[in-house]
Short mmCIF file of C-alpha atoms and ligand atoms in Angstrom, two decimals:
data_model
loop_
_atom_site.label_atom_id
_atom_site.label_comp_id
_atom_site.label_asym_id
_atom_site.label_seq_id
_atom_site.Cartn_x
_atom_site.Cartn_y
_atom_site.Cartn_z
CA UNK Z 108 3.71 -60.24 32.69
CA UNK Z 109 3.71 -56.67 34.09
CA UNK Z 110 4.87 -53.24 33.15
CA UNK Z 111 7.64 -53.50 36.35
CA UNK Z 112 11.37 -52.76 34.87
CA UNK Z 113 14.24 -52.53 37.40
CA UNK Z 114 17.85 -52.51 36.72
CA UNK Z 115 21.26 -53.35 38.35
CA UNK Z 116 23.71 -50.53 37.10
CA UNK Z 117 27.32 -51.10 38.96
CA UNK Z 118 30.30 -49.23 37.86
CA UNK Z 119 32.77 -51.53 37.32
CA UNK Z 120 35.56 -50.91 40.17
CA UNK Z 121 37.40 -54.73 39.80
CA UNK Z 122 35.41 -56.41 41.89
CA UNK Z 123 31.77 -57.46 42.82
CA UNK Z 124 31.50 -56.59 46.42
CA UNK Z 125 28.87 -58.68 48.49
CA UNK Z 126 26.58 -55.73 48.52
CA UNK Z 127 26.60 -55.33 45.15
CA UNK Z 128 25.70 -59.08 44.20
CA UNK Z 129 23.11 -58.13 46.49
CA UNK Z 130 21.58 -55.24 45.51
CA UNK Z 131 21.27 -57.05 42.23
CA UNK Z 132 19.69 -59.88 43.78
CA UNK Z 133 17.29 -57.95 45.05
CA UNK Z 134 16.51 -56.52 42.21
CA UNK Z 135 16.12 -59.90 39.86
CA UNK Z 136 14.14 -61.46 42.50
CA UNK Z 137 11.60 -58.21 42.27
CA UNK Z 138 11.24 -58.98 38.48
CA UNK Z 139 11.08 -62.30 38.53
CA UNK Z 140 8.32 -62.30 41.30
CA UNK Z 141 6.13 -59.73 39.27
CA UNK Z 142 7.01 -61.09 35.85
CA UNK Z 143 8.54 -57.76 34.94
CA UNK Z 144 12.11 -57.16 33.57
CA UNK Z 145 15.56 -57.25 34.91
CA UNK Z 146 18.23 -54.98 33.04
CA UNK Z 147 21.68 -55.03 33.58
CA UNK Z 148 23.61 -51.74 32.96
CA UNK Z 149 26.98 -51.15 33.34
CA UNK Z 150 28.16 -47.85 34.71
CA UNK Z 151 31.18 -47.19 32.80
CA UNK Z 152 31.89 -43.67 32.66
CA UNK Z 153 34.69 -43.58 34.37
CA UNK Z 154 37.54 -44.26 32.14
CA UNK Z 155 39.80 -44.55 34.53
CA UNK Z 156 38.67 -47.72 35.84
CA UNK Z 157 36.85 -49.09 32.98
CA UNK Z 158 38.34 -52.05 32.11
CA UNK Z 159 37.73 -55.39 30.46
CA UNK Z 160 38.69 -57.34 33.52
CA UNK Z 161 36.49 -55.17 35.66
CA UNK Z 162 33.67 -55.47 33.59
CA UNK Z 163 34.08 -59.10 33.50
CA UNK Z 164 34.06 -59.59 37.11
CA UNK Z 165 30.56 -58.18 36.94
CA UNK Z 166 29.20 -60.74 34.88
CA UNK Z 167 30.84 -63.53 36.27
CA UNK Z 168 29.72 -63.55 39.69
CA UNK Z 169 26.01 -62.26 38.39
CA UNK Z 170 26.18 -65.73 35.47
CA UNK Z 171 27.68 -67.44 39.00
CA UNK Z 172 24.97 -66.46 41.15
CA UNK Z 173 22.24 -67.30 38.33
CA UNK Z 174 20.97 -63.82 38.45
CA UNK Z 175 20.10 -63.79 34.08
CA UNK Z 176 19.82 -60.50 32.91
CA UNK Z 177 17.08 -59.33 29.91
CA UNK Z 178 16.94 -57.54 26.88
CA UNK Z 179 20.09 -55.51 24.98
CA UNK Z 180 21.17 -52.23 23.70
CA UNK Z 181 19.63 -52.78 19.88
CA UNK Z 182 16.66 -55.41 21.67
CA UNK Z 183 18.09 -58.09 20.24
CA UNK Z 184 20.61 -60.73 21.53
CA UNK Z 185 24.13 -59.65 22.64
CA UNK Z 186 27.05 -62.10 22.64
CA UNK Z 187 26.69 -65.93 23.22
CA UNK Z 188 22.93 -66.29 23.14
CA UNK Z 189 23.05 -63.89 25.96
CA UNK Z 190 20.85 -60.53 26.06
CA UNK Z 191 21.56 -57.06 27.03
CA UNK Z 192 23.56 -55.82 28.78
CA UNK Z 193 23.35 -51.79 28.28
CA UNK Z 194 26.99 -50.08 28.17
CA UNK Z 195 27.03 -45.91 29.27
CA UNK Z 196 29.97 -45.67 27.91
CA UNK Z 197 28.31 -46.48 24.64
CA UNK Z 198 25.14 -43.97 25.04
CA UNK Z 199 26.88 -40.42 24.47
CA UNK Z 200 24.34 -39.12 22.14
CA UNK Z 201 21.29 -40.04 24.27
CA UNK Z 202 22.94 -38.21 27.21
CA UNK Z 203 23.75 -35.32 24.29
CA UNK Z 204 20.09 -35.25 23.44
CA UNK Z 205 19.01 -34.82 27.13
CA UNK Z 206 21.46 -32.59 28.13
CA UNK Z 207 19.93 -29.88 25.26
CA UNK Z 208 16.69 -30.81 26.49
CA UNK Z 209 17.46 -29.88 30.16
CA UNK Z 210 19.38 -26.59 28.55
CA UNK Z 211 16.31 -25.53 26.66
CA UNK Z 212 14.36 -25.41 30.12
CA UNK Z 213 16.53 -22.40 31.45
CA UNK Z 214 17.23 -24.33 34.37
CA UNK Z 215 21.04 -24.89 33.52
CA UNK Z 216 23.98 -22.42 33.04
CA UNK Z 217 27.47 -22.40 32.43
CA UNK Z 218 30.50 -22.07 35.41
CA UNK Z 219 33.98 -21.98 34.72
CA UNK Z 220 33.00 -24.37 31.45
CA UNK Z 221 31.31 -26.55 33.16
CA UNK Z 222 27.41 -26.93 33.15
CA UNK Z 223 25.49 -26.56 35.82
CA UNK Z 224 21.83 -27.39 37.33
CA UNK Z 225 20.07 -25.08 39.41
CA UNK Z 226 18.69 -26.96 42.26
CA UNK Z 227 15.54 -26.41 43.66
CA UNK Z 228 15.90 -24.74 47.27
CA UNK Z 229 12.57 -26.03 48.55
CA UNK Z 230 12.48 -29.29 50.62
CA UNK Z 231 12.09 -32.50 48.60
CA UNK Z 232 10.29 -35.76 50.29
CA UNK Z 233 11.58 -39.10 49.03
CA UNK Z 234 8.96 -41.64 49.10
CA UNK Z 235 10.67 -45.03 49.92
CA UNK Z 236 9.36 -48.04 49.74
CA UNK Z 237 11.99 -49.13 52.44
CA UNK Z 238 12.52 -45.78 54.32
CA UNK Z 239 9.52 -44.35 54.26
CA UNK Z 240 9.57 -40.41 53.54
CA UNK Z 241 12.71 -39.05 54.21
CA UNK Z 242 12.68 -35.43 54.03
CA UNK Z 243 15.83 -33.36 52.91
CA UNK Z 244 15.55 -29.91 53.57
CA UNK Z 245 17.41 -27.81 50.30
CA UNK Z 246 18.15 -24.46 51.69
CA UNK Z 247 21.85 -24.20 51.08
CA UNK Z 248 21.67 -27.46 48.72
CA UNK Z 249 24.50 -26.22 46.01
CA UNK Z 250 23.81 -26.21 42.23
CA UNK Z 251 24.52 -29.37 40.65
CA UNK Z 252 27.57 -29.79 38.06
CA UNK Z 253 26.18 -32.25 35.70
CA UNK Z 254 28.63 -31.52 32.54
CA UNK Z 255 32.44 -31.27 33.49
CA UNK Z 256 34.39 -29.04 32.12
CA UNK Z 257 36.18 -31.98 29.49
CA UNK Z 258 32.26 -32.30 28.53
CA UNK Z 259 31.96 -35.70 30.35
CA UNK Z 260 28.30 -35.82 31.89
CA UNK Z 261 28.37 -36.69 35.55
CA UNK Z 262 27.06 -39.73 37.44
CA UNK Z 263 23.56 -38.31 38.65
CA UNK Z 264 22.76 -36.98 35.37
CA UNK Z 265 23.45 -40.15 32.76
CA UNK Z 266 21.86 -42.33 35.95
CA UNK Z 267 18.86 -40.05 35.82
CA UNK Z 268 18.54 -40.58 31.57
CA UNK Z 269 19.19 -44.19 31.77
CA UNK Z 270 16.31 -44.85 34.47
CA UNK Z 271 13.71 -43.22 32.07
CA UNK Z 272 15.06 -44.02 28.49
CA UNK Z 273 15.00 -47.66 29.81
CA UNK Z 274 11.51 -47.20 31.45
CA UNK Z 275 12.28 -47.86 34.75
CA UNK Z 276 9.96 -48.09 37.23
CA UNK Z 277 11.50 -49.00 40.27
CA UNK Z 278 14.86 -47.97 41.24
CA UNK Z 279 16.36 -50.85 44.12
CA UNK Z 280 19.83 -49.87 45.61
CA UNK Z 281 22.12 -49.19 48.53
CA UNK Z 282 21.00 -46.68 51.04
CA UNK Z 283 24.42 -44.60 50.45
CA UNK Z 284 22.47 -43.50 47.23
CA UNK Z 285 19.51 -41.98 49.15
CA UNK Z 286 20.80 -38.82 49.32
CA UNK Z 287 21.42 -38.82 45.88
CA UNK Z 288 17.66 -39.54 45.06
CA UNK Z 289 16.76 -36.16 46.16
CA UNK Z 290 19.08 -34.51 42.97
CA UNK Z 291 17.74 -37.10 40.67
CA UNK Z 292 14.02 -36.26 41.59
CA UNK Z 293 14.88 -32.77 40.91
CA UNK Z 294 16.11 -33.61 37.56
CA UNK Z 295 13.27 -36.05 36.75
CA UNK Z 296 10.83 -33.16 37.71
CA UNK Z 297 13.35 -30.81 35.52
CA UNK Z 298 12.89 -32.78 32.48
CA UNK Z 299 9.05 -32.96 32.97
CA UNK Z 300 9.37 -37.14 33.84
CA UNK Z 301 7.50 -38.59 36.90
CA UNK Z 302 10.76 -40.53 38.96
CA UNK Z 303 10.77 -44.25 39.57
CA UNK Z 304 9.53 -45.54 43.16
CA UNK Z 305 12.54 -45.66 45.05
CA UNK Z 306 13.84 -48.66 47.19
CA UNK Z 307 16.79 -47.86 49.26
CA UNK Z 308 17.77 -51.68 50.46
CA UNK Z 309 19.63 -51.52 54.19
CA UNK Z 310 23.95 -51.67 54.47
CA UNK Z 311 25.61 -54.53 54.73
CA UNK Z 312 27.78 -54.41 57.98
CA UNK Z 313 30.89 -56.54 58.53
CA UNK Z 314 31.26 -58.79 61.99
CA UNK Z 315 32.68 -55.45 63.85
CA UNK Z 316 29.28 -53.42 62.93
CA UNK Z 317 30.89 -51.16 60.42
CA UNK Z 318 30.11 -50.60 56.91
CA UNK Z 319 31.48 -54.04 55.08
CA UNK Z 320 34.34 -52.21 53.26
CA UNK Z 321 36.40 -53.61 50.13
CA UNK Z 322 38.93 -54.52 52.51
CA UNK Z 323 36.54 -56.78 54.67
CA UNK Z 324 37.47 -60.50 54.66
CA UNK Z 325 35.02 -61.70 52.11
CA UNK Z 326 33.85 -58.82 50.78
CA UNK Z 327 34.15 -59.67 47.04
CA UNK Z 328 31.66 -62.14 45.64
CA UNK Z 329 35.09 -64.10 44.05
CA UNK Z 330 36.34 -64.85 47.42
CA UNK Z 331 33.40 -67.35 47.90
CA UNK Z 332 34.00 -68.89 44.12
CA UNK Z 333 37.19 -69.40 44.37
CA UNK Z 334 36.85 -71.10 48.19
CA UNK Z 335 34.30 -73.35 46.42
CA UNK Z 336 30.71 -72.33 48.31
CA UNK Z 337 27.76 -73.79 46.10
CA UNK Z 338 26.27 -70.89 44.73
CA UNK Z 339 22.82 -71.42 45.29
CA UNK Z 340 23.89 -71.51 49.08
CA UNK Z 341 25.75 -67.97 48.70
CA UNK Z 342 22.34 -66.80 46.83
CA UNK Z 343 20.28 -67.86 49.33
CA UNK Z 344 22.29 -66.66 52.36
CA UNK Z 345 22.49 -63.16 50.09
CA UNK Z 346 18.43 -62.85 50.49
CA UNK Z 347 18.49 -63.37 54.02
CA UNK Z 348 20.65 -59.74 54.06
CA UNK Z 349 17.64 -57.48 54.41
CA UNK Z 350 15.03 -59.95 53.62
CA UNK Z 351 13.17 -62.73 55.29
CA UNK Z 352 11.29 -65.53 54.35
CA UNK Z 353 9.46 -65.19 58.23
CA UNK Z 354 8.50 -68.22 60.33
CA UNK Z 355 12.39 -68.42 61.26
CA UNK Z 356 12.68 -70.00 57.89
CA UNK Z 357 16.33 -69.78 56.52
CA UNK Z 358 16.99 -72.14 53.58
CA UNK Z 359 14.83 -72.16 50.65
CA UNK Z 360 14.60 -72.90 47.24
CA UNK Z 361 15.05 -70.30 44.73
CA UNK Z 362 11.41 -70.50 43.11
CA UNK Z 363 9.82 -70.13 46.66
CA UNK Z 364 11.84 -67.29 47.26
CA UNK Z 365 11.21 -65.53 44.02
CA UNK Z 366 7.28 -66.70 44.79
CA UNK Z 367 7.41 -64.80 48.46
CA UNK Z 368 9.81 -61.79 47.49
CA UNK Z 369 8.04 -58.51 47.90
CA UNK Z 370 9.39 -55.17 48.35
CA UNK Z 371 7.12 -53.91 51.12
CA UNK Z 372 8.72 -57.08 53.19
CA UNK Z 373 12.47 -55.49 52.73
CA UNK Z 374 13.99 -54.82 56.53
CA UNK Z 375 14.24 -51.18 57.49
CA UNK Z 376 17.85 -52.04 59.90
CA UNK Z 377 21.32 -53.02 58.90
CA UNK Z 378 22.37 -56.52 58.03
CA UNK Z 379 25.19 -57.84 59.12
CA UNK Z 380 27.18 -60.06 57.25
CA UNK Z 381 27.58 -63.33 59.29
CA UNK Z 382 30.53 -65.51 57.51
CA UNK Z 383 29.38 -68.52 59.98
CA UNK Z 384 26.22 -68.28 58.84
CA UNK Z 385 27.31 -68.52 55.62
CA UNK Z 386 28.75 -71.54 56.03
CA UNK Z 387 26.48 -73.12 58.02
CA UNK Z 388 24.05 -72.80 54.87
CA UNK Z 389 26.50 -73.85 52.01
CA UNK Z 390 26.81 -76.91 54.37
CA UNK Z 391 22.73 -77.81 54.25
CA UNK Z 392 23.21 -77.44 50.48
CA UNK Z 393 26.67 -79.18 50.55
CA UNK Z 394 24.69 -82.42 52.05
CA UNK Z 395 21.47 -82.21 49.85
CA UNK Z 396 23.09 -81.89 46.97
CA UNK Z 397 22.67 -85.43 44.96
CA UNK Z 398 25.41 -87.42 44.28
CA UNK Z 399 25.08 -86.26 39.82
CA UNK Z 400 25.17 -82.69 41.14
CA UNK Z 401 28.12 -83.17 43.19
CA UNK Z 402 30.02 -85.14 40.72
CA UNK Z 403 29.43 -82.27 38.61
CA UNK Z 404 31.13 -79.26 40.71
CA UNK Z 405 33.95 -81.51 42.12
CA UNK Z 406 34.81 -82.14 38.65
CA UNK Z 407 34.82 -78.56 37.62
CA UNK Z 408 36.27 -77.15 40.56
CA UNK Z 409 39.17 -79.39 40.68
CA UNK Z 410 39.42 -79.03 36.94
CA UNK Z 411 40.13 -75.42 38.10
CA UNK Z 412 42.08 -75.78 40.95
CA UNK Z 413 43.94 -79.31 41.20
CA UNK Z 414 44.08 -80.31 37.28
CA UNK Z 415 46.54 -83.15 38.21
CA UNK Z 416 43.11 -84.94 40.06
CA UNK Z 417 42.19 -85.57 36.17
CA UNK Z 418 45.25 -88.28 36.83
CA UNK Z 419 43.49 -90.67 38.89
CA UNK Z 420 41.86 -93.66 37.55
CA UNK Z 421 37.81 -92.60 37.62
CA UNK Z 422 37.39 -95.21 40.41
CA UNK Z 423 39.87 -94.03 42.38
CA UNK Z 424 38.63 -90.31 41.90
CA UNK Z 425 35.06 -91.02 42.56
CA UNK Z 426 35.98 -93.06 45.81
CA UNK Z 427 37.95 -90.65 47.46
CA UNK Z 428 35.21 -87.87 46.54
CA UNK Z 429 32.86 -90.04 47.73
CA UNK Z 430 34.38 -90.47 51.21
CA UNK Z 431 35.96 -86.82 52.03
CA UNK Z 432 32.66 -85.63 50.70
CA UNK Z 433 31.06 -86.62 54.09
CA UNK Z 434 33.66 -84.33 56.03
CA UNK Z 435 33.56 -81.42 54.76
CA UNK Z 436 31.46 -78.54 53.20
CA UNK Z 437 33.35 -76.59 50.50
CA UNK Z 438 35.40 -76.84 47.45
CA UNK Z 439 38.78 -76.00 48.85
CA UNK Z 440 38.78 -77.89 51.69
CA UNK Z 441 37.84 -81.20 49.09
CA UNK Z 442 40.98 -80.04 46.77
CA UNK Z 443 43.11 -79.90 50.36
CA UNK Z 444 41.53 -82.90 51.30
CA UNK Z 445 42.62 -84.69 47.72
CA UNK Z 446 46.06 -83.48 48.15
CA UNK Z 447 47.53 -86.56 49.90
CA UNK Z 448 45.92 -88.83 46.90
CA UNK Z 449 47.02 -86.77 43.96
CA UNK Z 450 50.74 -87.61 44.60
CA UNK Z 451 52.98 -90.65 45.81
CA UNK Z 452 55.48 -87.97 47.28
CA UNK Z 453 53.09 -86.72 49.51
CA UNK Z 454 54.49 -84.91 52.66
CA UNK Z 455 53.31 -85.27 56.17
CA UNK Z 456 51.94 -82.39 58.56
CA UNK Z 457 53.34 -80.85 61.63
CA UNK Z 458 50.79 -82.28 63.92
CA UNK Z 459 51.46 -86.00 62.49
CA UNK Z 460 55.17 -85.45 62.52
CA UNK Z 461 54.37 -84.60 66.22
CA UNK Z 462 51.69 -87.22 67.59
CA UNK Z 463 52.83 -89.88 65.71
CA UNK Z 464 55.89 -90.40 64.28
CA UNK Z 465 58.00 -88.87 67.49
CA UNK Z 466 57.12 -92.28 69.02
CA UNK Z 467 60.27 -94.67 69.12
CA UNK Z 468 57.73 -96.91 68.80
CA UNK Z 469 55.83 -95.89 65.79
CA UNK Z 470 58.73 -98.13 63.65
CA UNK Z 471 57.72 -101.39 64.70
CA UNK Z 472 53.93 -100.50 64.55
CA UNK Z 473 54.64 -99.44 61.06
CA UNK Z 474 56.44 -102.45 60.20
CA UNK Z 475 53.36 -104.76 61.41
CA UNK Z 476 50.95 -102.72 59.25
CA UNK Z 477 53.02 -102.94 56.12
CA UNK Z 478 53.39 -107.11 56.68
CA UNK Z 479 49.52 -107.16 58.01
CA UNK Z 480 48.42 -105.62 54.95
CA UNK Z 481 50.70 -107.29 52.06
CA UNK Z 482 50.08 -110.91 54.10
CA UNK Z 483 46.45 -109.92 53.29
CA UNK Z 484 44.57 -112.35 50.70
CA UNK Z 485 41.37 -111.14 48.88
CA UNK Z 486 40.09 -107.87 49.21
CA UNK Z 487 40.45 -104.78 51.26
CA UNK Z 488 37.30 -104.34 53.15
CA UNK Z 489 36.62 -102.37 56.10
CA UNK Z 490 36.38 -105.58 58.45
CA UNK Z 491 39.91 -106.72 57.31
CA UNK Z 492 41.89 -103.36 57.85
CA UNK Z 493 40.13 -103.48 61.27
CA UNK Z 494 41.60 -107.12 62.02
CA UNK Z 495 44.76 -106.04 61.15
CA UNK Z 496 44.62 -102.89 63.09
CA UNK Z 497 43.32 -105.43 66.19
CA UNK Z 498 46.74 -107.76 65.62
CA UNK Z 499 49.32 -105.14 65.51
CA UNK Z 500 47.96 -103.74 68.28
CA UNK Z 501 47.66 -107.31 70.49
CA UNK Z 502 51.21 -108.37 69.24
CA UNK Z 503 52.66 -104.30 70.45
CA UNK Z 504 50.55 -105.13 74.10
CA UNK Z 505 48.91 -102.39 73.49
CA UNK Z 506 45.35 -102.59 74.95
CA UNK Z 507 43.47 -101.12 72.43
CA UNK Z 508 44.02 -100.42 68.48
CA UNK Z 509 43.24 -96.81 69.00
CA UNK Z 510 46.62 -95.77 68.28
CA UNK Z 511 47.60 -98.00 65.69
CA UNK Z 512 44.59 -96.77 63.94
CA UNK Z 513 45.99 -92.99 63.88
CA UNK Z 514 49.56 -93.92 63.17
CA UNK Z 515 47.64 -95.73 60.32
CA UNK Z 516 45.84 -92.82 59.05
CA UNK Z 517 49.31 -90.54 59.38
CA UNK Z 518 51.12 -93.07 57.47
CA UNK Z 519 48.86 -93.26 53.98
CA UNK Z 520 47.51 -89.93 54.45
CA UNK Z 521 50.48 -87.98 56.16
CA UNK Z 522 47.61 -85.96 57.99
CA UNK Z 523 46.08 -86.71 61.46
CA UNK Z 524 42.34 -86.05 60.50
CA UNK Z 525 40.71 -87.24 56.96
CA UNK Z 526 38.25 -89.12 55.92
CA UNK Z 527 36.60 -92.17 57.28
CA UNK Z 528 39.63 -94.39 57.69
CA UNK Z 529 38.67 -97.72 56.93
CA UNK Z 530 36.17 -96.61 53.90
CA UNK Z 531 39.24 -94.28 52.89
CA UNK Z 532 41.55 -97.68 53.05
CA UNK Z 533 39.33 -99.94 50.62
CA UNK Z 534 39.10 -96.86 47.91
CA UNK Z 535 42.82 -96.74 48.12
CA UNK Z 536 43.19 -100.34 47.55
CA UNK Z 537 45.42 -102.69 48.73
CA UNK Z 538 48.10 -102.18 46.52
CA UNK Z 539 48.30 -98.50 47.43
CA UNK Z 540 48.18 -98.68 51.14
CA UNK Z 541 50.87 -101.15 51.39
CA UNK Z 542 53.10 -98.67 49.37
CA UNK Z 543 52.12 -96.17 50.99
CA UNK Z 544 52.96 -97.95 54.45
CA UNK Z 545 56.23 -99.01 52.85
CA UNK Z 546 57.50 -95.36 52.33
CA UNK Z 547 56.31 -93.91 55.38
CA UNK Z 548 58.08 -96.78 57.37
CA UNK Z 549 61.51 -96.30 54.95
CA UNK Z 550 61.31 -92.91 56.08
CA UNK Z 551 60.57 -93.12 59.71
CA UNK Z 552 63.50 -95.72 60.01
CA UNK Z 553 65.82 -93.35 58.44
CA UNK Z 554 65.08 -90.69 60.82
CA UNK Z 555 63.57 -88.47 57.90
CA UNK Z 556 59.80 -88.23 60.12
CA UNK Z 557 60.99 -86.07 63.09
CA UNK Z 558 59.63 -83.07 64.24
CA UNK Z 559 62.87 -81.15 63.50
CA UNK Z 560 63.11 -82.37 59.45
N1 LIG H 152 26.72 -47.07 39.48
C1 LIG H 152 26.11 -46.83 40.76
C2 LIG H 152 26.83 -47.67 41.80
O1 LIG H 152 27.48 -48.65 41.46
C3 LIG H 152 24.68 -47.29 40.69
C4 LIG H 152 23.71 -46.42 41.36
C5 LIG H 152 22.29 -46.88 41.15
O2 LIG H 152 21.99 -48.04 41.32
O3 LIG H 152 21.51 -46.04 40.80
O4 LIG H 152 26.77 -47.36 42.96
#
């Protein structure tokens, strides 16, 4: 245990932008490394924007990412076994009772009905743990509004009250709020409170080396959800942003990284966000997952995004996950990938249209396939489809089966790349791949398989 508290405290805007997810990353890792406490407070001042949804997306991607908040507003638990998380928009009086606090220093007055704070003209020194001292000079630094006119206490003020009603001790964000840390000092001083340490964590930049912007490709933490990434692979790519593991070590368990994670190791430079990267890593998790684990998310992610998979006979399912499992490295390219299974009236691509069936040819290839395969006794194995492959070729003259073998995978599969074919063949079944060959061959001979149609 130790007396360390941070916080994560976004305002909820819709979305949970990479940076964010990050910055509260950053921040759980901190307490779980010291043992300290991780509170999640929601920024919702701004009515305009405060919304269910929005708030939502917030805890989603943080429940997603495995980033467990502590404690609640009353101490106790909040909804479904869960605890915390603190609301601003539910903390009027406590800003109320600071606010008169502040007034009774003399260091406030009013303007035009709003309340202001008179700021210190004397240079301030922000002691970063990431940043070092920065110095801002406050000569012409203007008096602070920190009570609107419609009475609505402003950002830096209810941020400044949160951090020490909640005990804060170390404050972990984006370096666009360092030059908000000088105000909040002043007002920490103001109220007679020693600040937090400060930990300004380095911008995330997008491939161009700009600030990664809302309207980056892959900015929200959703995108990567939705496109099926594993999320311990998106968690652990997320540390590598401003944070390093050393000894060109890149993937890594949680625990260890919650074991090595120490603020004094935070990068001083710019990350930039590297989608290939990315990738890359959900790909080493993507093949060390175990075959329970991945059971478990295809089942859930197609439950989400191709419900009609729950169709298939479970042998069937678990077959074809088995073999496009080996090819490829996220959840949406295994529902794309499942496509041509989930439906008997599956279509065929462009390229197969192109390379294969624009062959005058292709009809009597077909025709062998479909009579190779029904003429077959026993079981489908691998060895069998590849005889057959071997005969239609010999009987077409053709002196290798190379391209009966695509026109075979373009036929049942209507694509020109897939899984394994002759694995892909015996999970099918016999049964299957014969119709299959059937309707592709029906089609073909009436003219329907062009590239024109
Ligand atoms: N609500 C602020 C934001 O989302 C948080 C600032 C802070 O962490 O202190 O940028």
């Amino acid at each position: 245990m130790s007396d360390v508290r941070v916080r994560f405290a976004p305002s909820p805007t819709g979305l949970l932008h990479i940076g964010g997810a990050r910055t509260a990353l950053f921040n759980w890792l901190y307490a779980r490394h010291v043992g300290g406490k991780f509170v999640l407070r929601v920024e919702d001042t701004d009515q305009s924007r405060n919304t269910q949804e929005a708030v939502d997306v917030i805890f989603r991607g943080m429940r997603w990412l495995g980033l467990d908040w502590d404690e609640g507003p009353d101490g106790k638990g909040g909804t479904q076994g869960e605890r915390g998380p603190y609301f601003q928009s539910q903390r009027g009086s406590i800003y109320a009772k600071h606010l008169e606090k502040l007034q009774a220093t003399g260091k406030t007055y009013e303007d035009g009905g709003a309340l202001k704070f008179k700021m210190p003209k004397t240079p301030c020194v922000v002691k970063d743990m990431v940043c070092g001292d920065v110095t801002f000079d406050r000569t012409v630094e203007p008096d602070l509004v920190i009570r609107r006119k419609d009475g609505s206490p402003v950002f830096h003020f209810v941020n400044v009250v949160d951090d020490l009603e909640m005990g804060i001790t170390h404050v972990i964000r984006g370096e666009d709020h360092l030059s908000n840390t000088q105000k909040h000092i002043a007002l920490y001083e103001a109220l007679g409170v020693t600040p937090p340490q400060y930990a300004h964590i380095p911008l995330i930049l997008n491939q161009s080396g700009s600030k990664m912007s809302k309207r980056d490709d892959g900015a929200a933490l959703g995108f990567y959800e939705d496109a099926g990434y594993l999320p311990a692979a998106v968690r652990n790519y997320l540390c590598l942003l401003g944070w390093s593991p050393g000894a060109n070590e890149e993937v890594l368990d949680i625990h260890e990284i919650v074991k090595r994670f120490e603020l004094k190791d935070l990068n001083r430079s710019n990350a930039r966000f590297d989608a290939a990267k990315l990738f890359w890593i959900n790909g080493e998790y993507w093949r060390a997952m175990a075959d329970s684990e991945f059971a478990e998310f295809a089942k859930t992610y197609l439950a989400k995004h191709r419900p009609t998979a729950a169709s298939l006979s479970e042998s069937l399912r678990d077959g074809l996950l088995r073999v496009i499992r080996e090819k490829i490295r996220t959840g949406k390219e295994l529902a794309e990938w499942m496509d041509p299974y989930l439906t008997e009236d599956y279509s065929y691509s462009p390229e197969a249209r192109k390379k294969q069936f624009s062959n005058p040819d292709a009809g009597k290839l077909l025709h062998g396939l479909e009579q190779g395969f029904a003429a077959l006794d026993g079981d489908l194995t691998d060895a069998a489809a590849e005889m057959i492959c071997k005969k239609v070729a010999e009987d077409a003259a053709l002196p290798k089966p190379a391209k009966v073998i695509h026109l075979l995978r373009a036929a049942v599969s209507g694509h020109t790349v897939g899984p394994s074919l002759f694995p892909l063949l015996t999970v099918l079944g016999k049964k299957t791949v014969v119709a299959r060959l059937g309707r592709t061959r029906s089609l073909f001979d009436s003219g329907k398989l062009g590239e024109a149609t």
